[in-house]
Amino acid sequence: MQPQVDLSDLGEGGVSRRHALIVREDGLVHLEDLGSSNGIFVNGVQLQPGLQRTLQDQDEVRFGSLRFQYRQVR
């Protein structure tokens, strides 16, 4: 399966091709670690693989060494 979001232009940064699942449902955005080697962190707390976390506006998300801030669009 091809990733729908390709981060390779940003450098490897410890991000695998199947690192995370991001789902938007009923106005909420959920994030799930798909068993990545370098983990996913939200506000410094590592997600447990297989469990979804609902993102809040301005959460800091880290995939490997790639960091970004989630901004909710209204």
Short mmCIF file of C-alpha atoms in Angstrom, two decimals:
data_model
loop_
_atom_site.label_atom_id
_atom_site.label_comp_id
_atom_site.label_asym_id
_atom_site.label_seq_id
_atom_site.Cartn_x
_atom_site.Cartn_y
_atom_site.Cartn_z
CA MET A 1 0.00 0.00 0.00
CA GLN A 2 1.36 3.42 -0.98
CA PRO A 3 1.36 6.07 1.76
CA GLN A 4 -1.11 8.90 1.21
CA VAL A 5 1.28 11.40 2.81
CA ASP A 6 4.89 11.17 1.65
CA LEU A 7 7.39 12.86 4.00
CA SER A 8 10.51 11.80 2.09
CA ASP A 9 11.12 15.39 0.86
CA LEU A 10 11.68 16.39 4.50
CA GLY A 11 14.51 13.89 4.97
CA GLU A 12 14.29 10.48 6.57
CA GLY A 13 14.20 11.66 10.21
CA GLY A 14 13.38 8.20 11.53
CA VAL A 15 9.99 8.09 9.82
CA SER A 16 8.98 4.80 8.23
CA ARG A 17 6.71 4.44 5.20
CA ARG A 18 3.92 3.00 7.36
CA HIS A 19 4.57 4.96 10.55
CA ALA A 20 1.13 6.27 11.47
CA LEU A 21 -2.54 6.28 10.63
CA ILE A 22 -4.34 9.63 10.68
CA VAL A 23 -8.13 9.51 10.50
CA ARG A 24 -10.63 12.38 10.45
CA GLU A 25 -14.05 11.39 11.73
CA ASP A 26 -16.98 13.49 12.95
CA GLY A 27 -14.83 16.64 13.03
CA LEU A 28 -12.07 15.01 15.11
CA VAL A 29 -8.61 13.87 14.02
CA HIS A 30 -7.27 10.60 15.44
CA LEU A 31 -3.64 9.46 15.33
CA GLU A 32 -2.41 5.87 15.68
CA ASP A 33 1.11 4.43 15.78
CA LEU A 34 1.27 1.49 13.37
CA GLY A 35 4.11 -0.18 15.29
CA SER A 36 6.85 2.19 14.15
CA SER A 37 10.45 1.66 15.28
CA ASN A 38 11.01 5.25 16.47
CA GLY A 39 7.57 5.88 17.93
CA ILE A 40 5.07 8.70 17.87
CA PHE A 41 4.93 11.28 20.64
CA VAL A 42 2.14 13.77 21.38
CA ASN A 43 3.18 16.57 23.72
CA GLY A 44 6.17 14.46 24.77
CA VAL A 45 4.14 11.35 25.65
CA GLN A 46 4.72 8.24 23.54
CA LEU A 47 1.64 6.66 21.98
CA GLN A 48 1.08 2.96 22.49
CA PRO A 49 0.99 1.15 19.13
CA GLY A 50 -2.49 0.20 18.00
CA LEU A 51 -4.31 2.73 20.24
CA GLN A 52 -5.77 5.90 18.73
CA ARG A 53 -5.27 9.32 20.28
CA THR A 54 -7.55 12.26 19.45
CA LEU A 55 -5.49 15.31 18.57
CA GLN A 56 -6.25 18.71 20.08
CA ASP A 57 -5.49 22.09 18.51
CA GLN A 58 -1.78 22.99 18.96
CA ASP A 59 -0.67 19.51 20.07
CA GLU A 60 3.01 18.92 19.30
CA VAL A 61 3.42 15.67 17.37
CA ARG A 62 6.72 13.89 16.72
CA PHE A 63 7.29 11.06 14.25
CA GLY A 64 10.87 9.91 14.85
CA SER A 65 12.81 13.21 14.81
CA LEU A 66 10.24 15.03 12.63
CA ARG A 67 8.21 17.48 14.75
CA PHE A 68 5.11 19.44 13.83
CA GLN A 69 2.25 21.23 15.51
CA TYR A 70 -1.30 20.06 14.79
CA ARG A 71 -3.57 23.01 13.99
CA GLN A 72 -7.30 22.45 13.79
CA VAL A 73 -8.93 24.14 10.81
CA ARG A 74 -12.36 25.52 11.52
#
